[in-house]
Coordinates of C-alpha atoms in Angstrom, one line a residue:
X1 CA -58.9 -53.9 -67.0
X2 CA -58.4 -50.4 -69.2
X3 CA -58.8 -47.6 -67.8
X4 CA -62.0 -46.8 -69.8
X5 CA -63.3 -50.3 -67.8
X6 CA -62.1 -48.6 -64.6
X7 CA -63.4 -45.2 -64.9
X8 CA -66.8 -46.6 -65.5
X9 CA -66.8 -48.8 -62.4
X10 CA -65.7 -45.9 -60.5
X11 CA -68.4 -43.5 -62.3
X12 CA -71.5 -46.7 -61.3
X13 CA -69.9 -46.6 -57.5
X14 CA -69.3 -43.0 -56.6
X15 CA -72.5 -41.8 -59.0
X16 CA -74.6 -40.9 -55.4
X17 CA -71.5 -38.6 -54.3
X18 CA -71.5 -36.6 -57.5
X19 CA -75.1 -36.2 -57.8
X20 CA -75.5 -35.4 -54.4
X21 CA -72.8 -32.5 -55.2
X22 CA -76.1 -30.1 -56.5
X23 CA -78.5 -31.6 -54.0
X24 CA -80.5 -28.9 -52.2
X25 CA -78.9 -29.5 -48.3
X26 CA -76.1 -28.2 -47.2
X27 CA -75.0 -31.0 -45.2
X28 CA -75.4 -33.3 -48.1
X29 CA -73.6 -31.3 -50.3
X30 CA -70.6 -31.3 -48.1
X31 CA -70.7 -34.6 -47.2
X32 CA -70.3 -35.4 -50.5
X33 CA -67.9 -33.2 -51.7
X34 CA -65.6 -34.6 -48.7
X35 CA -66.4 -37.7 -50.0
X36 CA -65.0 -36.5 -53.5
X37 CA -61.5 -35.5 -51.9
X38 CA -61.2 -39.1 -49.9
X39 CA -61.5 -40.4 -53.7
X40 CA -58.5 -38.0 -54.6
X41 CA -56.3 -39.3 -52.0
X42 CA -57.5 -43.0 -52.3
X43 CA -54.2 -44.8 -52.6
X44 CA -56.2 -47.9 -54.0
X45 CA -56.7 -45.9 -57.4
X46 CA -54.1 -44.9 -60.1
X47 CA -53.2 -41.4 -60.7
X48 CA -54.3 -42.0 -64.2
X49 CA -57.8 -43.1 -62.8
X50 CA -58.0 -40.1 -60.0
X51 CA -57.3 -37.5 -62.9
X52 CA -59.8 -39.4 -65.4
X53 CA -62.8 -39.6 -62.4
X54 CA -61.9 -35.8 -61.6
X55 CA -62.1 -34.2 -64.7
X56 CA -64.7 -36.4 -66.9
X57 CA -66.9 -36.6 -63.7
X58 CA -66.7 -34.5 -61.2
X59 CA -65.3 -31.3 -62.3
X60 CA -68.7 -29.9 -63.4
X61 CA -70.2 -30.3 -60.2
X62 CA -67.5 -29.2 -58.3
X63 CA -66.9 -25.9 -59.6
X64 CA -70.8 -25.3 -58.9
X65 CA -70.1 -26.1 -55.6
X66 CA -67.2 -22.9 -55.8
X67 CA -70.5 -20.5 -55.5
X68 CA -72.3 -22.6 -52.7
X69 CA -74.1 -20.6 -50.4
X70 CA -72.5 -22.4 -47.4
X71 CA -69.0 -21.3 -46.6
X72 CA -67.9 -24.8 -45.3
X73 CA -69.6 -26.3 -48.7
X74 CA -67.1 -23.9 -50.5
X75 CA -64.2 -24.0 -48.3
X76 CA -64.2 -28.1 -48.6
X77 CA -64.8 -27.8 -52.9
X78 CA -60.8 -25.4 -52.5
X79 CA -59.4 -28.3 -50.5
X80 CA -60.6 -30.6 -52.8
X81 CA -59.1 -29.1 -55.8
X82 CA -56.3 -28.7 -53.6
X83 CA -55.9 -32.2 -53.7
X84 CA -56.5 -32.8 -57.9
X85 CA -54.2 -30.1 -58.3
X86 CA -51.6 -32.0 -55.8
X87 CA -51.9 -35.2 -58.2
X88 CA -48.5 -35.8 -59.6
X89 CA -49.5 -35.7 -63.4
X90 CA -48.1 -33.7 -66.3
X91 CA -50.9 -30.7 -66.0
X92 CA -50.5 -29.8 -69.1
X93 CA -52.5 -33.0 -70.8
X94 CA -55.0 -31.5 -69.2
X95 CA -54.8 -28.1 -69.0
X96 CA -58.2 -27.4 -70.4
X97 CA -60.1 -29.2 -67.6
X98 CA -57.7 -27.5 -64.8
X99 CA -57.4 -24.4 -66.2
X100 CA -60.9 -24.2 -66.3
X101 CA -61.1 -25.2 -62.3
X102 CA -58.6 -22.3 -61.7
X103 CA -60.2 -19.8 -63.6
X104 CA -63.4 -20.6 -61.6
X105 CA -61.5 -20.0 -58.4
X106 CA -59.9 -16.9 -59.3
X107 CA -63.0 -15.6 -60.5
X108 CA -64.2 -15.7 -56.6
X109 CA -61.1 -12.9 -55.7
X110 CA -60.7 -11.1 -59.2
X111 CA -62.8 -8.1 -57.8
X112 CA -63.6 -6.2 -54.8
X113 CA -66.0 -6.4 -52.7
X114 CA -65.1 -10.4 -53.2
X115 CA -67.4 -12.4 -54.9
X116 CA -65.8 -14.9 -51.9
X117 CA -67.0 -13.0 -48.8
X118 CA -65.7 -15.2 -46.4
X119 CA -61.7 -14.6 -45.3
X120 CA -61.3 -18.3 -44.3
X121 CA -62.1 -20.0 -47.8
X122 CA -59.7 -16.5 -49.4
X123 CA -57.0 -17.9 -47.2
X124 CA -57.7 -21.1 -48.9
X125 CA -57.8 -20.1 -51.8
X126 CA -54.2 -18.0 -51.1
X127 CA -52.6 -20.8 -50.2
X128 CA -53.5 -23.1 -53.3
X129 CA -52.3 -20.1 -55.5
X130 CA -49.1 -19.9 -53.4
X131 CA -48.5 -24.0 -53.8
X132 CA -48.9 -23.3 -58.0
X133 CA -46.9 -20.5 -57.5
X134 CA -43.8 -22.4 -55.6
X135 CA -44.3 -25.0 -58.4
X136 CA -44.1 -22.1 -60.8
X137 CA -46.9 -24.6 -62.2
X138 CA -47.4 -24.2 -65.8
X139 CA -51.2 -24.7 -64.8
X140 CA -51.5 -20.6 -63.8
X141 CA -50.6 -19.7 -67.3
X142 CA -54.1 -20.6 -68.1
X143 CA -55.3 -16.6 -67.4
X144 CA -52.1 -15.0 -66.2
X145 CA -54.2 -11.5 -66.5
X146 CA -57.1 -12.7 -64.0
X147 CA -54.5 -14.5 -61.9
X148 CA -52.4 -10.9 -61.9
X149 CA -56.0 -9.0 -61.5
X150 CA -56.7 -12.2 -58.2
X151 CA -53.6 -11.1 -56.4
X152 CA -53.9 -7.6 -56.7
X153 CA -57.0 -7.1 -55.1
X154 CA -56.0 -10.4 -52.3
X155 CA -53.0 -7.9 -51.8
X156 CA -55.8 -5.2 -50.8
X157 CA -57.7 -7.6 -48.9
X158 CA -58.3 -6.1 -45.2
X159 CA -57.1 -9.6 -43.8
X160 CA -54.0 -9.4 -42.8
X161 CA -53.6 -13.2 -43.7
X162 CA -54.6 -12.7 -47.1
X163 CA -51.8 -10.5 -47.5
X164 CA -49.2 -11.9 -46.6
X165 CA -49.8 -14.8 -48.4
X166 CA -50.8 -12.5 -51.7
X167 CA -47.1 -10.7 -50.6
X168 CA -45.5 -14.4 -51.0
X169 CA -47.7 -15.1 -54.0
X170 CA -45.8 -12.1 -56.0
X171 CA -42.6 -13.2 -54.5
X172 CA -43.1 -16.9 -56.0
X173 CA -44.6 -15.5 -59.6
X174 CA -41.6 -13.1 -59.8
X175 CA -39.1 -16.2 -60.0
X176 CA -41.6 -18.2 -62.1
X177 CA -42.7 -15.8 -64.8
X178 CA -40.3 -13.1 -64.4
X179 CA -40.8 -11.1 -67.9
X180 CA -44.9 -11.6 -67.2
X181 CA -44.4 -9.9 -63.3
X182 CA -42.4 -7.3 -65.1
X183 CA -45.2 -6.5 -67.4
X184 CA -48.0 -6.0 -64.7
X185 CA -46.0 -4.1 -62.3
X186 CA -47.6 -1.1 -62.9
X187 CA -50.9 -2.9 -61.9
X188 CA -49.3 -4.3 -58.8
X189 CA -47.3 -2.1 -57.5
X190 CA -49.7 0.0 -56.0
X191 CA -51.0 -2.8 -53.7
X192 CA -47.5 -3.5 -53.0
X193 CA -46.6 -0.4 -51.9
X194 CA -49.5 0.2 -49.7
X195 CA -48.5 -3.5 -48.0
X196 CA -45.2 -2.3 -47.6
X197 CA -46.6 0.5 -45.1
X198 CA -49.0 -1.4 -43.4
X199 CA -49.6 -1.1 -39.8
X200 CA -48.2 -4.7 -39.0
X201 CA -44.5 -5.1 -39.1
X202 CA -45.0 -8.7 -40.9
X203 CA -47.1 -7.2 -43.5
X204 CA -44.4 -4.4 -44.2
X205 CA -41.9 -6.7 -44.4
X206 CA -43.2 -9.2 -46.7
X207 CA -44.7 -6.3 -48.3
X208 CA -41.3 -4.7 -49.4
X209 CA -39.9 -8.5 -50.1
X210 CA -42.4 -8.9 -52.7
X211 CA -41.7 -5.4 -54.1
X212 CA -37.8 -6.3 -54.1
X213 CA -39.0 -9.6 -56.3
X214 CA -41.2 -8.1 -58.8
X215 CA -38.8 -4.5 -59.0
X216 CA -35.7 -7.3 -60.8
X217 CA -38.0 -8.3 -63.1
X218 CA -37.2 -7.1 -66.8
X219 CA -40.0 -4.4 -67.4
X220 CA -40.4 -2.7 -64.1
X221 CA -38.3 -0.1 -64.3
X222 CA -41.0 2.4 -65.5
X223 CA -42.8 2.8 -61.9
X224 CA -39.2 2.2 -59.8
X225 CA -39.2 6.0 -59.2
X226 CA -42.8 5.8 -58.0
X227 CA -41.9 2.6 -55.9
X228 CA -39.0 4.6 -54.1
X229 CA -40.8 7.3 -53.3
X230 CA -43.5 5.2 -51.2
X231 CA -41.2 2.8 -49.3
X232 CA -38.5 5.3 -48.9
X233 CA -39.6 5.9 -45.2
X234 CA -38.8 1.9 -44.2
X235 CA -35.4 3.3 -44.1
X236 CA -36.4 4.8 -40.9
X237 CA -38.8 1.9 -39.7
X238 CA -39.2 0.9 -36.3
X239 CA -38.0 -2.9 -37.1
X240 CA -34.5 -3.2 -37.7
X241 CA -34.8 -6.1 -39.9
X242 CA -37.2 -3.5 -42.1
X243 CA -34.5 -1.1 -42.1
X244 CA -32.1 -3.3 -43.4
X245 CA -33.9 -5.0 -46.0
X246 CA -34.5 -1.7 -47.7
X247 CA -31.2 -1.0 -48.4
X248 CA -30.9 -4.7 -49.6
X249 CA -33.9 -4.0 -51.9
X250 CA -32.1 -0.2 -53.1
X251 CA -28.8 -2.8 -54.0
X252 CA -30.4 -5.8 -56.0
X253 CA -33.3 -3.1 -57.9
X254 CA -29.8 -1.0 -58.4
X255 CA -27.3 -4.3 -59.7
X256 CA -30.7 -5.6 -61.8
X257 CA -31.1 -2.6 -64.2
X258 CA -30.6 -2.9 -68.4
X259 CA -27.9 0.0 -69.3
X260 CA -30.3 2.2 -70.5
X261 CA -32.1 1.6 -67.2
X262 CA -29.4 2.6 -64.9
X263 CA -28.4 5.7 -66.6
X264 CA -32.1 6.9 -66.1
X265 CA -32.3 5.7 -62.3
X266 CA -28.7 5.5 -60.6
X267 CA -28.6 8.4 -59.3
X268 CA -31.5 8.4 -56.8
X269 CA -31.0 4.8 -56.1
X270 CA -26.9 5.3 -55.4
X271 CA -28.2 8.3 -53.4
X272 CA -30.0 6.0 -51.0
X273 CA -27.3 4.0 -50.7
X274 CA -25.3 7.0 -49.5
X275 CA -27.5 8.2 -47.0
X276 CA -26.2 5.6 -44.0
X277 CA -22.3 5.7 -45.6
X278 CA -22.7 9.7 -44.9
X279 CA -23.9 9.1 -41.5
X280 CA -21.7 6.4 -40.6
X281 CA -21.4 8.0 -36.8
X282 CA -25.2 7.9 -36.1
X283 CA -25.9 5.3 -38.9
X284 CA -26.3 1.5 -37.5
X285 CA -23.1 -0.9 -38.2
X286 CA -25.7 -3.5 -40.2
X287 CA -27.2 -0.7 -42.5
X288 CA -23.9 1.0 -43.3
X289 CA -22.5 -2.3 -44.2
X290 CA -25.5 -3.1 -46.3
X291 CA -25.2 0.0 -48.1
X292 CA -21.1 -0.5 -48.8
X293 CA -21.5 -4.1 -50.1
X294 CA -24.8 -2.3 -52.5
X295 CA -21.9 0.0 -53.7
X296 CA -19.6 -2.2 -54.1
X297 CA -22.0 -4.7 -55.9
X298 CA -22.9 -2.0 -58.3
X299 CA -19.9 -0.6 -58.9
X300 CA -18.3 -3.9 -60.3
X301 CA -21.2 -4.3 -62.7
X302 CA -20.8 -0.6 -64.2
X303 CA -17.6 -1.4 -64.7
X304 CA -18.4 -4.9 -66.4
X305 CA -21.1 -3.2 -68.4
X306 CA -18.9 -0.2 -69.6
X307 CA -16.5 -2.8 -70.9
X308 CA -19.6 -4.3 -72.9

């Protein structure tokens, strides 16, 4: 049987669930949008068919199902496409139908106050944007300026969740789409930089990891000075892990800079370094060694550059 022959069959079985998607109750509504994920994970159907069913037939009524009134209506229609994203397919034969679905899902974050009000279904919707991310899925190229314009404000969300999993998200996008990260720092950063002194110690540290991914990236070095100035303090944090990754991110931001870039910056960033080497009496073992190995790091690429 083709797959045309299939898809039809499927379309005359499952045509209740889909029309049931815009029905008028709730429960209904979610019933059958549950209904639509059991489809996705069927291992009776093909991957060919699964992708066919999803985006000829359902994909309409599931992104209206993005703005339901009912939270759990819209936190079941994420987990869904969750699972059509999941699908082990080459996205980008059909990147119009999924890069439709994800612009319809940013669009619920893309602004403050959050056209998604609840923080459960934003955690959701972190955490699919962090699985694209890890998969540095070509799918997110779709809208890179609404995805960039999503995590900024999910890194301003007041859920402290949200932002660590918006933290990871930059951390993941930095190593995907380096030279695009690079380009929106200046829209990120400040987000980042207030993460990076939040009042939780989990939030500060993911917060100054993310900063350390995107502040590599080619293009950043135009708010670095701003960047130092606001996480300088970590250097004196309460959390000894804190403490010692902001030396670590002082040595990579350092060994990562063009020519032209480290002749503008090396001086305040070698500076930092300095600090613990100059107060190697009071100074912690960990952060003093951090600091020589930053040196020593940098050091060896001058040299390698000045040979250039």
């Amino acid at each position: 049987m083709s797959i045309e022959e299939q898809l039809n069959d499927l379309q005359i079985t499952h045509r209740h669930t889909i029309n049931q998607m815009l029905d008028t109750s709730k429960e209904k509504v979610r019933a059958a949008v549950k209904q639509l994920g059991v489809i996705m994970k069927s291992a009776e159907l093909s991957v060919e068919l699964k992708i066919a069913f999803f985006t000829r037939v359902a994909l309409k009524n599931l992104v209206a199902c993005l703005g339901h009134p009912s939270d759990s209506v819209r936190e079941t229609a994420i987990d869904v496409a969750d699972s059509a994203f999941s699908l082990p397919c080459d996205v980008s034969q059909h990147f119009e139908q999924f890069g439709h679905l994800l612009t319809q899902i940013l669009a619920r974050v893309d602004s403050i106050p959050f056209k998604e009000a609840t923080e459960e279904v934003r955690v959701k919707i972190c955490g699919l944007l962090l699985k694209l991310g890890k998969q540095s899925s070509s799918i997110l190229t779709c809208d890179f300026a609404k995805l960039i314009e999503a995590n900024r404000c999910l890194l301003e969300d007041k859920c402290p969740e949200v932002k660590r999993l918006a933290c990871e998200l930059v951390i993941c996008l930095a190593k995907g789409f380096p030279e695009r990260i690079g380009i929106a720092s200046k829209r990120l950063s400040p987000s980042l930089t207030s993460c990076a002194n939040h009042q939780q110690t989990k939030i500060r540290r993911v917060g100054l990891l993310a900063l350390r991914g995107m502040m590599v990236c080619p293009g950043s070095a135009g708010v670095l000075s701003e960047v130092l100035e606001k996480v300088r303090p970590l250097f004196e944090d309460k959390s000894e892990e804190i403490r010692a990754d902001y030396l670590s991110f002082v040595s990579e931001v350092l060994c990562s800079l063009s020519f032209e870039e480290t002749k503008a910056h090396e001086t305040e960033l070698v500076l930092e370094l300095l600090t613990p080497i100059g107060m190697e009496d009071q100074a912690e073992p960990e952060l003093v060694k951090r600091a020589q190995l930053g040196l020593a790091s940098f050091v060896e690429r001058r040299n390698l550059m000045a040979e250039k």
